[in-house]
Amino acid sequence: MKKWLFFCLWAALPLLAQVNTGELRVRVTDPSGLPVRTAVEVKSSGNEYDASFTTDDAGRITAKTLPYGVYQVRIRKPGFLPVTTSIEVHSSIPVNSSIQLALAPVATEVKVQGQDTLIDPDLPSSVMRIGKQEIENRVSSLPGRSLQDLVNSQPGWLYEGNAVLHPRGAEYQTQFVIDGLPLTDNRSPSYGPEIEADDVDSMSIYTAGFPAEYGRKMGGVIEINTKRETEAGVHGRLVLSGGSYATAGSYGEIQNVWGKNTLGASANGSMTAHYLNPVVPENFTNQGTNGDFSVKYERDPTESDRVIASVRHELSRFDIPNEFVQQQAGQRQTGNNLETIGTVNYQHIFSADTLGYLAGMVRDKANNLNSNSLSIPLIAFQHNDFREGYFKGTLTVHHGRQEWKTGVESDATFLHENFRYSLTEPAQFDPGTPEAFQFQQSHPDLEQAVFAEDLIRLGAWTISAGLRWDHYQLLLNQSAFSPRLSVGRYLAAANMVLHASYDRVFQTPDFENILLSNSAEVHSLSPNFLRLPVQPSKGNYYEGGLSKGFAQVLRIDANVFRRDFRNFADDNQLLNTSVSYPIAFDKALIYGAEGKLTLTGWRNFSGFASYSYMLGNAWYPVTGGLFLGQDVASAQTEISGHFPITQDQRNTVRARLEYQVAPRLWLAGGFDSGSGLPFQFQGTYQDALAQYGPQVVSRLNFDRGRVDPSLSVNASLGADLWKSGKRSVRLQADGENLNNRLNVIDFGGLFSGNAIAPARSFGLRLTSSF
């Protein structure tokens, strides 16, 4: 019976999921009601969306995967009066609009005043958007982190270690939602292959005001919409790139749209000699390669139905950077990640006010670590993999001033962990540490959720209220309710939206090596050990803020926030290896303020400037995780008091300004500055000097226990070498860290994950589209 139940659930995978994007369907006719073939421009300054469509023989265009907001639709057809109208998209139910053109009188001049789309009056919480232009004009990234670099440019986000994203102080609590399907595992370069930014059409980033649809990993949610063409014909793009650190890459995509069908494929490959952030400036052993391939098929059998199926395969192979002593010993450690994702979803419009969207995903992922015989102080091997089966189903109903969305979600992940080591320098370990150790275990991680949310529009007020129930069963069996509430008030005279939100979150622990750290076998690693099950983290998020537009070209977003947690999630490392696992502390408090100025277009200028202030502390005692040897004493004796969390960077400033020199030539410049993260070092100043050299130590403040402030200046130059209609060839040159400062991201003890940012570097990117 259990086998049949599992089979039925597995067979249902192609039927269930949902996305927080909308769709606009426009039909254009002449005064007699006949369809008109014409160009239609759809634009939203607030969402950085600007696209042109051509109506088909029925006079229709469809703009898919639109982030919620206000859109301006503009039609200019010779012989007819120009039309500019504003349309709001705030539902996954498609918005249908019919536009009837009027004949233009002879010798009549008509001036059309564009409507403001910079501010969304119905947005009840803060959401950061990254649009097509920002993605295309982004500063070049090292392989494995193009998507992460875009997210890290937003206020409230910062890097720690190897491009690991931390939103508002959260540790490993970020989820990427790719075309409506969530990936909740660590997506940094050392843990998971990337989805290349060239494959992305737009991004929406949440750090508060989360819809009840989202759960489990709630530090930040990144919604990603991949590219989808809607106009008939063959469309494609080829991107070639290269630069410092022997970096080279290529990306290609092609899509064919015919009738009710769309078939697309993309592929990417890259290589570099600076894949991870090295632990010393010499950048020892840091080669890395990436590759991925994807295929997607979409069909609209009727105007009410849509089916999409996709397959993506990704891989990465890389070296683990050495420190001085490891390099001298001849150590060579390598890692690799493999991932295959298959998805199928189905959408059905029951009526003009009701939509069902059902989808699912099957995913295989493997992470491996290998060491040669000269590795010190131990030779470590790790071969972890999991298979995930995920599904979600939602129903959206619009009624009067309300829009309801209800749904169910289930995720079954089957974990397999395999780790072993042998000591090569036993003197560096506590007495009694075994010279060899091996661990292998499998266990399912079962998580389910039910949610309901209601979006209410009451004149100038917008209210989003939701409730979510989560169940978590891995090594513990727990469940919790999470209410969510966001309220927005639009002040039309000031062109401003005031908003406030409360989110109750239930965050499941990171499952990386959780079986190893909770196994009975780890008792043999040290006669002195402490092992506690890692509880899910429960927290309360509060945010208040505003969005205000000025003259349709400048927007300011400002927020203040507070987060408090019980069982605050963190991570630790096993012995002197790169193998990490989750731990937890009793509680934490994080608060701060953020602001961002966005210039969308003023006298050929565009860009942004942002500032983030954050203060975060965690409190003892430890409440979960594995502690060995000397760490046990500190874990047991520290029963009170607090300490700064590892992401406690007080001040972060980022800016970038772009100037359109000529219609086909632009230049940009910017900088990224941070006040520095905290660090702890077990040895003396002289020990650090001997191990890491004067360059690194000169960037550390041992009195304050802080890394010195960082500053990286960048500049770009872009040119359209050739352009004809939708065919184009463009070249972009980038320079990063032009000030060539040695920026230390993290600093710790021996083998504990120092991270040095790249030195001055340059890159070129050539893009051809058709």
XYZ file of C-alpha atoms in Angstrom, residues 274-628:
355
model
C 40.077 32.306 -9.833
C 37.008 30.172 -9.163
C 36.774 30.403 -5.361
C 38.005 33.240 -3.173
C 41.581 32.277 -2.234
C 42.804 32.234 1.356
C 46.036 34.103 0.530
C 46.704 36.748 -2.169
C 48.936 34.347 -4.143
C 45.773 32.536 -5.355
C 47.218 29.021 -5.108
C 45.368 26.127 -6.826
C 42.172 27.878 -7.877
C 41.212 26.517 -11.298
C 37.517 26.004 -12.022
C 35.188 25.125 -14.899
C 31.419 25.367 -15.292
C 28.955 24.019 -17.817
C 25.217 23.650 -18.262
C 22.651 22.714 -20.889
C 18.883 23.169 -20.834
C 15.889 22.472 -23.065
C 12.383 23.882 -22.608
C 9.161 23.177 -24.504
C 5.990 25.230 -24.103
C 2.587 24.733 -25.713
C -0.703 26.621 -25.421
C -3.242 24.037 -26.678
C -6.057 26.524 -26.003
C -6.332 30.103 -24.746
C -7.097 28.640 -21.313
C -4.333 26.030 -21.094
C -0.555 26.043 -21.024
C 1.935 23.196 -20.600
C 5.677 23.723 -20.007
C 8.350 21.030 -19.661
C 12.070 21.585 -19.121
C 15.294 19.707 -18.427
C 18.523 21.292 -17.171
C 21.902 19.629 -16.539
C 24.720 21.515 -14.800
C 28.211 20.722 -13.587
C 31.190 22.444 -12.002
C 34.713 21.231 -11.249
C 37.196 23.208 -9.192
C 40.274 23.216 -6.952
C 40.177 24.047 -3.236
C 42.596 26.998 -2.731
C 45.693 26.258 -0.642
C 47.292 28.239 2.157
C 51.102 28.612 2.333
C 51.727 25.486 4.384
C 49.394 23.392 2.213
C 51.003 24.659 -0.976
C 54.480 23.858 0.327
C 53.374 20.332 1.226
C 52.028 19.724 -2.299
C 48.362 19.420 -1.315
C 45.764 19.145 -4.068
C 42.089 19.070 -3.141
C 39.355 19.191 -5.760
C 35.596 19.442 -5.686
C 32.788 18.989 -8.168
C 29.033 19.441 -8.307
C 26.584 17.735 -10.640
C 22.905 18.587 -10.947
C 20.027 17.479 -13.198
C 16.590 19.105 -12.934
C 13.397 18.073 -14.708
C 10.177 20.090 -14.426
C 6.666 19.902 -15.848
C 3.792 22.282 -15.126
C 0.273 22.936 -16.308
C -1.864 26.072 -16.125
C -5.621 26.229 -16.661
C -7.878 29.297 -16.642
C -11.262 28.177 -15.359
C -12.840 31.610 -15.853
C -11.861 35.267 -16.067
C -11.476 35.221 -12.266
C -10.091 31.748 -11.516
C -6.761 30.140 -12.382
C -5.118 26.875 -11.390
C -1.387 26.325 -11.783
C 0.130 22.934 -11.062
C 3.721 21.800 -11.490
C 6.505 19.662 -10.106
C 10.208 18.963 -10.137
C 12.551 16.004 -9.874
C 16.182 16.841 -9.093
C 19.415 14.889 -8.630
C 22.434 16.647 -7.144
C 25.887 15.439 -6.043
C 28.728 17.245 -4.210
C 32.170 15.658 -4.067
C 35.512 16.414 -2.386
C 38.753 14.589 -3.207
C 42.295 14.913 -1.796
C 45.720 13.726 -2.886
C 48.167 11.848 -0.634
C 50.124 15.040 0.194
C 47.171 16.810 1.781
C 47.679 18.122 5.312
C 46.777 17.779 8.119
C 44.453 15.064 6.776
C 43.328 13.407 3.548
C 39.574 13.915 3.200
C 36.993 12.494 0.787
C 33.318 13.336 0.581
C 30.648 12.041 -1.792
C 27.203 13.419 -0.927
C 24.146 13.321 -3.131
C 20.394 13.663 -2.900
C 17.306 13.071 -5.005
C 14.436 15.504 -4.592
C 10.806 15.195 -5.609
C 8.855 18.425 -5.229
C 5.327 19.499 -6.069
C 3.028 22.409 -5.327
C -0.476 23.291 -6.408
C -2.284 26.615 -6.114
C -5.680 28.044 -6.965
C -6.115 31.792 -7.506
C -9.559 33.384 -7.340
C -10.352 37.056 -7.931
C -13.551 38.382 -6.362
C -14.369 42.081 -6.111
C -11.594 43.808 -4.175
C -10.000 40.557 -3.078
C -7.700 38.025 -4.618
C -7.352 34.688 -2.873
C -4.573 32.184 -3.384
C -4.499 28.822 -1.657
C -2.139 25.942 -2.138
C -0.300 22.864 -0.934
C 3.402 22.059 -1.140
C 5.410 18.882 -0.579
C 9.111 18.141 -0.808
C 10.683 14.689 -0.389
C 14.501 14.748 -0.426
C 16.445 11.512 -0.055
C 19.876 12.313 1.415
C 23.004 10.166 1.015
C 26.236 11.105 2.830
C 29.616 9.433 2.454
C 32.700 10.860 4.229
C 36.101 9.492 5.210
C 39.514 10.782 6.221
C 42.983 9.693 7.307
C 45.309 11.899 9.374
C 48.681 12.905 7.961
C 49.685 15.175 10.880
C 48.130 13.673 14.056
C 49.933 16.191 16.274
C 47.615 18.951 15.034
C 44.565 17.206 16.518
C 43.354 16.580 20.050
C 44.745 13.475 21.753
C 42.574 10.466 21.065
C 41.455 11.570 17.593
C 41.357 8.415 15.436
C 43.830 8.332 12.548
C 41.128 7.110 10.151
C 37.376 7.544 10.058
C 34.578 6.581 7.660
C 30.874 7.442 7.669
C 28.048 6.508 5.324
C 24.310 6.971 5.881
C 21.025 7.720 4.080
C 17.843 9.340 5.350
C 14.746 11.064 3.883
C 13.927 14.720 4.543
C 10.128 15.141 4.305
C 8.562 18.605 4.336
C 4.975 19.646 3.616
C 3.038 22.901 3.769
C -0.445 24.355 3.299
C -1.001 28.079 2.789
C -3.665 30.686 2.053
C -3.311 34.387 1.334
C -5.607 37.263 0.464
C -4.708 40.484 -1.352
C -7.267 43.200 -0.558
C -7.493 46.578 -2.298
C -9.456 49.252 -0.426
C -8.980 52.483 -2.354
C -5.553 53.812 -1.426
C -4.975 50.899 0.976
C -3.580 47.499 -0.010
C -3.510 44.617 2.486
C -1.821 41.266 2.024
C -2.698 38.717 4.718
C -1.647 35.084 4.756
C -1.215 32.007 6.910
C 1.151 29.095 6.319
C 1.517 25.727 8.070
C 4.802 23.822 7.733
C 5.758 20.296 8.741
C 9.417 19.229 8.946
C 10.629 15.646 9.427
C 14.286 14.765 9.105
C 16.009 13.990 12.409
C 13.264 15.845 14.272
C 9.512 15.990 13.717
C 8.122 19.511 14.098
C 5.428 21.778 12.667
C 4.434 25.430 13.007
C 1.961 28.080 11.827
C 3.354 31.265 10.260
C 1.067 34.314 9.883
C 2.080 37.042 7.411
C 0.689 40.580 7.131
C 1.659 43.523 4.898
C -0.131 46.865 4.614
C 0.498 49.614 2.052
C -0.946 53.135 1.788
C -0.663 55.125 -1.444
C -0.390 58.911 -1.121
C -1.235 60.103 -4.626
C -0.371 63.776 -4.028
C 3.156 62.809 -2.930
C 3.498 59.894 -5.397
C 4.556 57.767 -2.432
C 3.682 54.402 -0.901
C 4.070 53.810 2.835
C 4.251 50.153 3.874
C 4.694 47.962 6.949
C 4.946 44.194 7.278
C 5.184 41.360 9.792
C 6.409 37.880 8.904
C 6.476 34.877 11.182
C 9.004 32.405 9.778
C 9.728 28.716 10.343
C 13.160 27.946 8.875
C 14.387 24.386 8.456
C 18.109 23.657 9.104
C 20.524 23.361 6.216
C 20.856 19.640 5.414
C 24.505 19.737 4.286
C 26.229 16.963 6.334
C 23.447 16.989 8.914
C 23.447 13.175 9.078
C 27.193 13.077 9.775
C 27.053 15.713 12.512
C 24.141 13.945 14.247
C 25.404 10.354 13.937
C 26.567 8.154 16.788
C 29.776 7.418 14.844
C 31.150 10.925 15.461
C 31.662 9.941 19.116
C 34.836 8.209 17.988
C 36.345 11.445 16.641
C 37.081 12.755 20.123
C 36.724 11.496 23.681
C 35.323 14.937 24.436
C 32.274 15.773 22.345
C 28.889 17.507 22.487
C 26.133 16.601 20.057
C 22.725 18.304 20.040
C 19.970 18.009 17.406
C 19.598 21.181 15.354
C 16.125 22.624 15.852
C 14.300 24.579 13.137
C 14.715 28.317 13.571
C 11.639 30.402 14.410
C 11.657 34.141 13.921
C 9.710 37.362 13.715
C 10.456 39.876 10.967
C 9.282 43.492 11.181
C 9.718 46.125 8.490
C 8.471 49.638 7.799
C 9.346 51.806 4.853
C 8.391 53.877 1.856
C 8.805 54.175 -1.902
C 8.595 57.632 -3.459
C 8.921 58.808 -7.031
C 10.270 62.126 -8.253
C 9.471 63.504 -11.731
C 9.082 59.991 -13.213
C 12.875 59.499 -13.244
C 14.011 59.105 -9.621
C 12.763 56.688 -6.957
C 13.788 56.371 -3.342
C 13.200 53.164 -1.363
C 13.887 53.284 2.374
C 13.261 50.639 5.039
C 13.937 49.985 8.695
C 13.798 46.393 9.914
C 14.157 44.126 12.908
C 14.538 40.334 13.032
C 14.523 38.183 16.178
C 15.142 34.433 16.227
C 15.057 31.425 18.462
C 17.552 28.664 17.564
C 19.538 30.999 15.330
C 21.134 29.027 12.486
C 24.876 29.079 11.834
C 27.469 26.599 10.569
C 30.684 24.936 11.766
C 33.499 22.954 10.170
C 34.472 19.366 10.836
C 38.029 19.160 12.170
C 40.382 20.994 9.745
C 38.399 20.310 6.573
C 36.106 22.261 4.247
C 33.234 20.015 5.353
C 30.609 22.184 7.078
C 27.436 21.326 8.950
C 24.625 23.264 10.692
C 24.692 24.472 14.303
C 22.371 26.776 16.258
C 22.515 29.310 19.080
C 19.831 30.167 21.610
C 18.642 33.408 20.008
C 19.664 36.347 17.838
C 18.600 39.924 17.204
C 19.314 41.727 13.929
C 18.169 45.235 13.083
C 19.081 47.988 10.683
C 18.102 50.386 7.933
C 18.447 50.422 4.142
C 18.019 52.986 1.418
C 18.292 52.967 -2.348
C 18.115 55.760 -4.925
C 17.264 54.596 -8.433
C 17.655 56.904 -11.436
C 15.751 55.492 -14.410
C 16.597 58.075 -17.039
C 17.527 61.747 -16.730
C 19.478 63.515 -19.468
C 21.029 60.209 -20.564
C 21.940 59.263 -16.978
C 20.720 56.172 -15.107
C 21.955 54.187 -12.132
C 21.584 53.634 -8.406
C 23.139 54.341 -5.023
C 22.391 52.281 -1.897
C 23.302 52.248 1.765
C 22.772 49.506 4.356
C 23.258 49.665 8.111
C 22.979 46.419 10.056
C 23.780 45.265 13.573
C 23.441 41.605 14.536
C 24.147 39.693 17.748
C 23.604 36.071 18.751
C 23.278 34.754 22.300
C 24.680 31.672 24.001
C 24.178 28.850 24.858
C 24.499 26.671 21.789
C 21.284 24.718 21.171
C 22.258 22.451 18.300
C 25.135 20.937 16.366
C 28.367 19.020 16.877
C 31.316 20.235 18.984
C 34.601 18.355 19.443
